mmCIF file of C-alpha atoms in Angstrom:
data_model
loop_
_atom_site.group_PDB
_atom_site.id
_atom_site.type_symbol
_atom_site.label_atom_id
_atom_site.label_comp_id
_atom_site.label_asym_id
_atom_site.label_seq_id
_atom_site.Cartn_x
_atom_site.Cartn_y
_atom_site.Cartn_z
ATOM 1 C CA UNK J 734 60.994 38.812 -121.136
ATOM 2 C CA UNK J 735 62.149 35.671 -122.820
ATOM 3 C CA UNK J 736 65.417 37.073 -123.226
ATOM 4 C CA UNK J 737 65.710 37.078 -119.459
ATOM 5 C CA UNK J 738 64.583 33.727 -119.086
ATOM 6 C CA UNK J 739 67.068 32.265 -121.453
ATOM 7 C CA UNK J 740 69.806 34.482 -120.041
ATOM 8 C CA UNK J 741 68.719 32.756 -116.419
ATOM 9 C CA UNK J 742 68.645 29.459 -117.867
ATOM 10 C CA UNK J 743 72.493 29.927 -119.367
ATOM 11 C CA UNK J 744 73.225 31.167 -115.770
ATOM 12 C CA UNK J 745 71.793 28.201 -114.035
ATOM 13 C CA UNK J 746 73.296 25.568 -116.400
ATOM 14 C CA UNK J 747 76.915 27.262 -116.068
ATOM 15 C CA UNK J 748 76.805 27.030 -112.418
ATOM 16 C CA UNK J 749 75.390 23.418 -112.501
ATOM 17 C CA UNK J 750 78.509 22.771 -114.688
ATOM 18 C CA UNK J 751 80.845 24.330 -112.384
ATOM 19 C CA UNK J 752 79.588 22.976 -108.873
ATOM 20 C CA UNK J 753 78.462 24.934 -106.153
ATOM 21 C CA UNK J 754 82.207 26.684 -105.603
ATOM 22 C CA UNK J 755 80.621 29.142 -108.490
ATOM 23 C CA UNK J 756 77.670 30.684 -105.951
ATOM 24 C CA UNK J 757 80.962 31.602 -103.859
ATOM 25 C CA UNK J 758 82.363 33.338 -106.751
ATOM 26 C CA UNK J 759 79.154 34.872 -107.413
ATOM 27 C CA UNK J 760 78.605 36.149 -104.082
ATOM 28 C CA UNK J 761 82.154 37.682 -103.680
ATOM 29 C CA UNK J 762 81.566 39.162 -107.204
ATOM 30 C CA UNK J 763 78.377 40.776 -106.403
ATOM 31 C CA UNK J 764 79.789 42.364 -102.935
ATOM 32 C CA UNK J 765 83.018 43.538 -104.713
ATOM 33 C CA UNK J 766 80.910 45.105 -107.442
ATOM 34 C CA UNK J 767 78.539 46.577 -105.352
ATOM 35 C CA UNK J 768 81.032 48.398 -102.979
ATOM 36 C CA UNK J 769 82.984 49.685 -106.212
ATOM 37 C CA UNK J 770 79.788 51.080 -107.355
ATOM 38 C CA UNK J 771 78.944 52.766 -104.116
ATOM 39 C CA UNK J 772 82.549 54.048 -104.139
ATOM 40 C CA UNK J 773 82.150 55.337 -107.142
ATOM 41 C CA UNK J 774 78.776 57.120 -106.260
ATOM 42 C CA UNK J 775 80.685 58.842 -103.011
ATOM 43 C CA UNK J 776 83.545 60.109 -105.157
ATOM 44 C CA UNK J 777 81.440 61.275 -108.108
ATOM 45 C CA UNK J 778 78.449 62.772 -105.784
ATOM 46 C CA UNK J 779 79.049 62.998 -102.317
ATOM 47 C CA UNK J 780 82.847 63.790 -101.577
ATOM 48 C CA UNK J 781 82.618 67.258 -103.951
ATOM 49 C CA UNK J 782 80.034 68.030 -101.334
ATOM 50 C CA UNK J 783 82.527 67.305 -98.520
ATOM 51 C CA UNK J 784 85.525 68.583 -100.210
ATOM 52 C CA UNK J 785 83.554 71.990 -100.861
ATOM 53 C CA UNK J 786 82.592 72.077 -97.294
ATOM 54 C CA UNK J 787 86.410 71.665 -95.902
ATOM 55 C CA UNK J 788 87.971 74.056 -98.369
ATOM 56 C CA UNK J 789 84.805 76.772 -97.407
ATOM 57 C CA UNK J 790 85.686 76.163 -93.537
ATOM 58 C CA UNK J 791 89.305 76.557 -94.296
ATOM 59 C CA UNK J 792 89.006 79.974 -96.304
ATOM 60 C CA UNK J 793 86.471 80.945 -93.789
ATOM 61 C CA UNK J 794 89.598 80.889 -90.716
ATOM 62 C CA UNK J 795 91.159 84.121 -89.851
ATOM 63 C CA UNK J 796 94.074 82.144 -88.730
ATOM 64 C CA UNK J 797 95.783 79.678 -91.405
ATOM 65 C CA UNK J 798 99.230 79.835 -90.376
ATOM 66 C CA UNK J 799 99.320 78.779 -86.603
ATOM 67 C CA UNK J 800 100.365 75.450 -85.268
ATOM 68 C CA UNK J 801 96.729 74.682 -84.301
ATOM 69 C CA UNK J 802 95.518 75.920 -87.566
ATOM 70 C CA UNK J 803 97.730 73.395 -89.286
ATOM 71 C CA UNK J 804 96.648 70.604 -86.829
ATOM 72 C CA UNK J 805 92.979 71.410 -87.841
ATOM 73 C CA UNK J 806 94.008 71.658 -91.604
ATOM 74 C CA UNK J 807 95.574 67.757 -91.036
ATOM 75 C CA UNK J 808 92.646 66.859 -89.251
ATOM 76 C CA UNK J 809 90.166 67.526 -91.748
ATOM 77 C CA UNK J 810 92.401 66.149 -94.274
ATOM 78 C CA UNK J 811 92.502 62.869 -92.517
ATOM 79 C CA UNK J 812 88.844 62.765 -91.762
ATOM 80 C CA UNK J 813 88.478 63.082 -95.675
ATOM 81 C CA UNK J 814 91.139 60.779 -96.429
ATOM 82 C CA UNK J 815 89.531 58.106 -94.142
ATOM 83 C CA UNK J 816 86.111 58.458 -96.060
ATOM 84 C CA UNK J 817 87.672 58.419 -99.450
ATOM 85 C CA UNK J 818 89.724 55.185 -98.667
ATOM 86 C CA UNK J 819 86.810 53.747 -96.740
ATOM 87 C CA UNK J 820 85.455 50.175 -98.285
ATOM 88 C CA UNK J 821 88.734 49.852 -100.486
ATOM 89 C CA UNK J 822 90.718 47.523 -98.519
ATOM 90 C CA UNK J 823 87.490 44.919 -98.555
ATOM 91 C CA UNK J 824 87.563 45.502 -102.343
ATOM 92 C CA UNK J 825 90.921 44.762 -102.919
ATOM 93 C CA UNK J 826 90.590 41.731 -100.796
ATOM 94 C CA UNK J 827 88.033 40.666 -102.624
ATOM 95 C CA UNK J 828 89.549 41.068 -105.758
ATOM 96 C CA UNK J 829 92.437 38.671 -104.359
ATOM 97 C CA UNK J 830 90.028 36.242 -103.090
ATOM 98 C CA UNK J 831 88.029 35.800 -106.576
ATOM 99 C CA UNK J 832 90.755 33.541 -108.070
ATOM 100 C CA UNK J 833 91.396 31.659 -104.819
ATOM 101 C CA UNK J 834 87.748 30.919 -104.416
ATOM 102 C CA UNK J 835 88.086 29.550 -108.091
ATOM 103 C CA UNK J 836 90.937 27.333 -107.225
ATOM 104 C CA UNK J 837 88.797 25.849 -104.668
ATOM 105 C CA UNK J 838 86.225 24.855 -107.182
ATOM 106 C CA UNK J 839 89.607 23.190 -109.053
ATOM 107 C CA UNK J 840 90.078 21.237 -105.977
ATOM 108 C CA UNK J 841 86.261 20.112 -105.386
ATOM 109 C CA UNK J 842 86.310 19.302 -109.408
ATOM 110 C CA UNK J 843 89.583 17.217 -109.008
ATOM 111 C CA UNK J 844 88.277 15.210 -106.262
ATOM 112 C CA UNK J 845 84.823 14.435 -108.097
ATOM 113 C CA UNK J 846 87.257 13.188 -110.937
ATOM 114 C CA UNK J 847 89.657 11.207 -108.753
ATOM 115 C CA UNK J 848 86.584 9.727 -106.815
ATOM 116 C CA UNK J 849 85.335 8.646 -110.355
ATOM 117 C CA UNK J 850 88.445 7.161 -111.293
ATOM 118 C CA UNK J 851 88.280 5.145 -107.980
ATOM 119 C CA UNK J 852 84.839 3.771 -108.534
ATOM 120 C CA UNK J 853 84.401 3.784 -112.152
ATOM 121 C CA UNK J 854 87.987 2.811 -113.240
ATOM 122 C CA UNK J 855 90.003 5.159 -116.057
ATOM 123 C CA UNK J 856 88.695 3.519 -118.976
ATOM 124 C CA UNK J 857 85.775 6.026 -119.315
ATOM 125 C CA UNK J 858 86.664 9.415 -120.280
ATOM 126 C CA UNK J 859 82.782 10.626 -120.488
ATOM 127 C CA UNK J 860 82.417 9.952 -116.900
ATOM 128 C CA UNK J 861 85.364 11.987 -115.951
ATOM 129 C CA UNK J 862 84.399 15.149 -118.107
ATOM 130 C CA UNK J 863 81.780 16.255 -115.460
ATOM 131 C CA UNK J 864 84.731 16.581 -112.887
ATOM 132 C CA UNK J 865 87.201 18.002 -115.431
ATOM 133 C CA UNK J 866 84.410 20.799 -116.274
ATOM 134 C CA UNK J 867 84.039 21.130 -112.513
ATOM 135 C CA UNK J 868 87.537 21.761 -112.340
ATOM 136 C CA UNK J 869 88.091 24.600 -114.582
ATOM 137 C CA UNK J 870 84.888 26.365 -114.948
ATOM 138 C CA UNK J 871 85.283 27.941 -111.556
ATOM 139 C CA UNK J 872 89.057 28.749 -111.986
ATOM 140 C CA UNK J 873 88.149 30.771 -115.232
ATOM 141 C CA UNK J 874 85.028 32.313 -113.095
ATOM 142 C CA UNK J 875 87.270 33.443 -110.364
ATOM 143 C CA UNK J 876 90.027 34.588 -112.552
ATOM 144 C CA UNK J 877 87.254 36.930 -114.916
ATOM 145 C CA UNK J 878 85.580 38.039 -111.825
ATOM 146 C CA UNK J 879 89.317 39.192 -110.416
ATOM 147 C CA UNK J 880 90.264 40.855 -113.645
ATOM 148 C CA UNK J 881 86.866 42.575 -113.731
ATOM 149 C CA UNK J 882 87.348 43.956 -110.457
ATOM 150 C CA UNK J 883 91.292 44.979 -110.838
ATOM 151 C CA UNK J 884 90.421 47.328 -113.461
ATOM 152 C CA UNK J 885 87.739 49.461 -112.022
ATOM 153 C CA UNK J 886 89.455 49.183 -108.353
ATOM 154 C CA UNK J 887 92.635 50.512 -109.660
ATOM 155 C CA UNK J 888 90.753 53.515 -111.419
ATOM 156 C CA UNK J 889 88.966 53.894 -108.068
ATOM 157 C CA UNK J 890 92.264 54.202 -106.211
ATOM 158 C CA UNK J 891 93.858 56.486 -108.400
ATOM 159 C CA UNK J 892 90.599 59.076 -108.157
ATOM 160 C CA UNK J 893 90.963 58.442 -104.563
ATOM 161 C CA UNK J 894 94.586 59.407 -104.524
ATOM 162 C CA UNK J 895 93.947 62.387 -106.943
ATOM 163 C CA UNK J 896 91.207 63.888 -104.718
ATOM 164 C CA UNK J 897 93.337 63.758 -101.622
ATOM 165 C CA UNK J 898 96.180 65.535 -103.281
ATOM 166 C CA UNK J 899 93.664 67.931 -104.808
ATOM 167 C CA UNK J 900 92.218 68.646 -101.349
ATOM 168 C CA UNK J 901 95.636 69.171 -99.829
ATOM 169 C CA UNK J 902 96.677 71.823 -102.470
ATOM 170 C CA UNK J 903 93.111 73.360 -101.976
ATOM 171 C CA UNK J 904 93.925 74.060 -98.296
ATOM 172 C CA UNK J 905 97.133 76.726 -98.478
ATOM 173 C CA UNK J 906 99.137 76.793 -95.250
ATOM 174 C CA UNK J 907 100.887 80.009 -95.363
#
């Protein structure tokens, strides 16, 4: 329990040092990881059932060679592909947005530095340090969030592509 309190205080201090923009980075990160975990869950547990259902329906058909049978096959593959790719664009967008949100923190931090310089002069580096921290921490946080998302989202994209190719290969059209 004390560990969690200490962890919370560290996070709170980090956000206080980096400014309000870190809340937006945290929100984007939370949504991105929730979606990636959902996609991983779908690919691991739900999609195999869908794939097996499509394959068994295809193998149960008497006609697998006619034009209409090929259109049915294409429709089933398309439906599975749509379910496989669901929310992947949102994940990729959130990965791309994280560094941009961090740059927004850079801009707001630099505004704070310039505001301090305008009101207090340039002679006191201590007064400018808070604004400089507010400028660099959100940038770092945005890049770290994006890096964590890039790796996992790329793995998800690869799994989606392989799953679709295996489904297509599992539905022979004679």
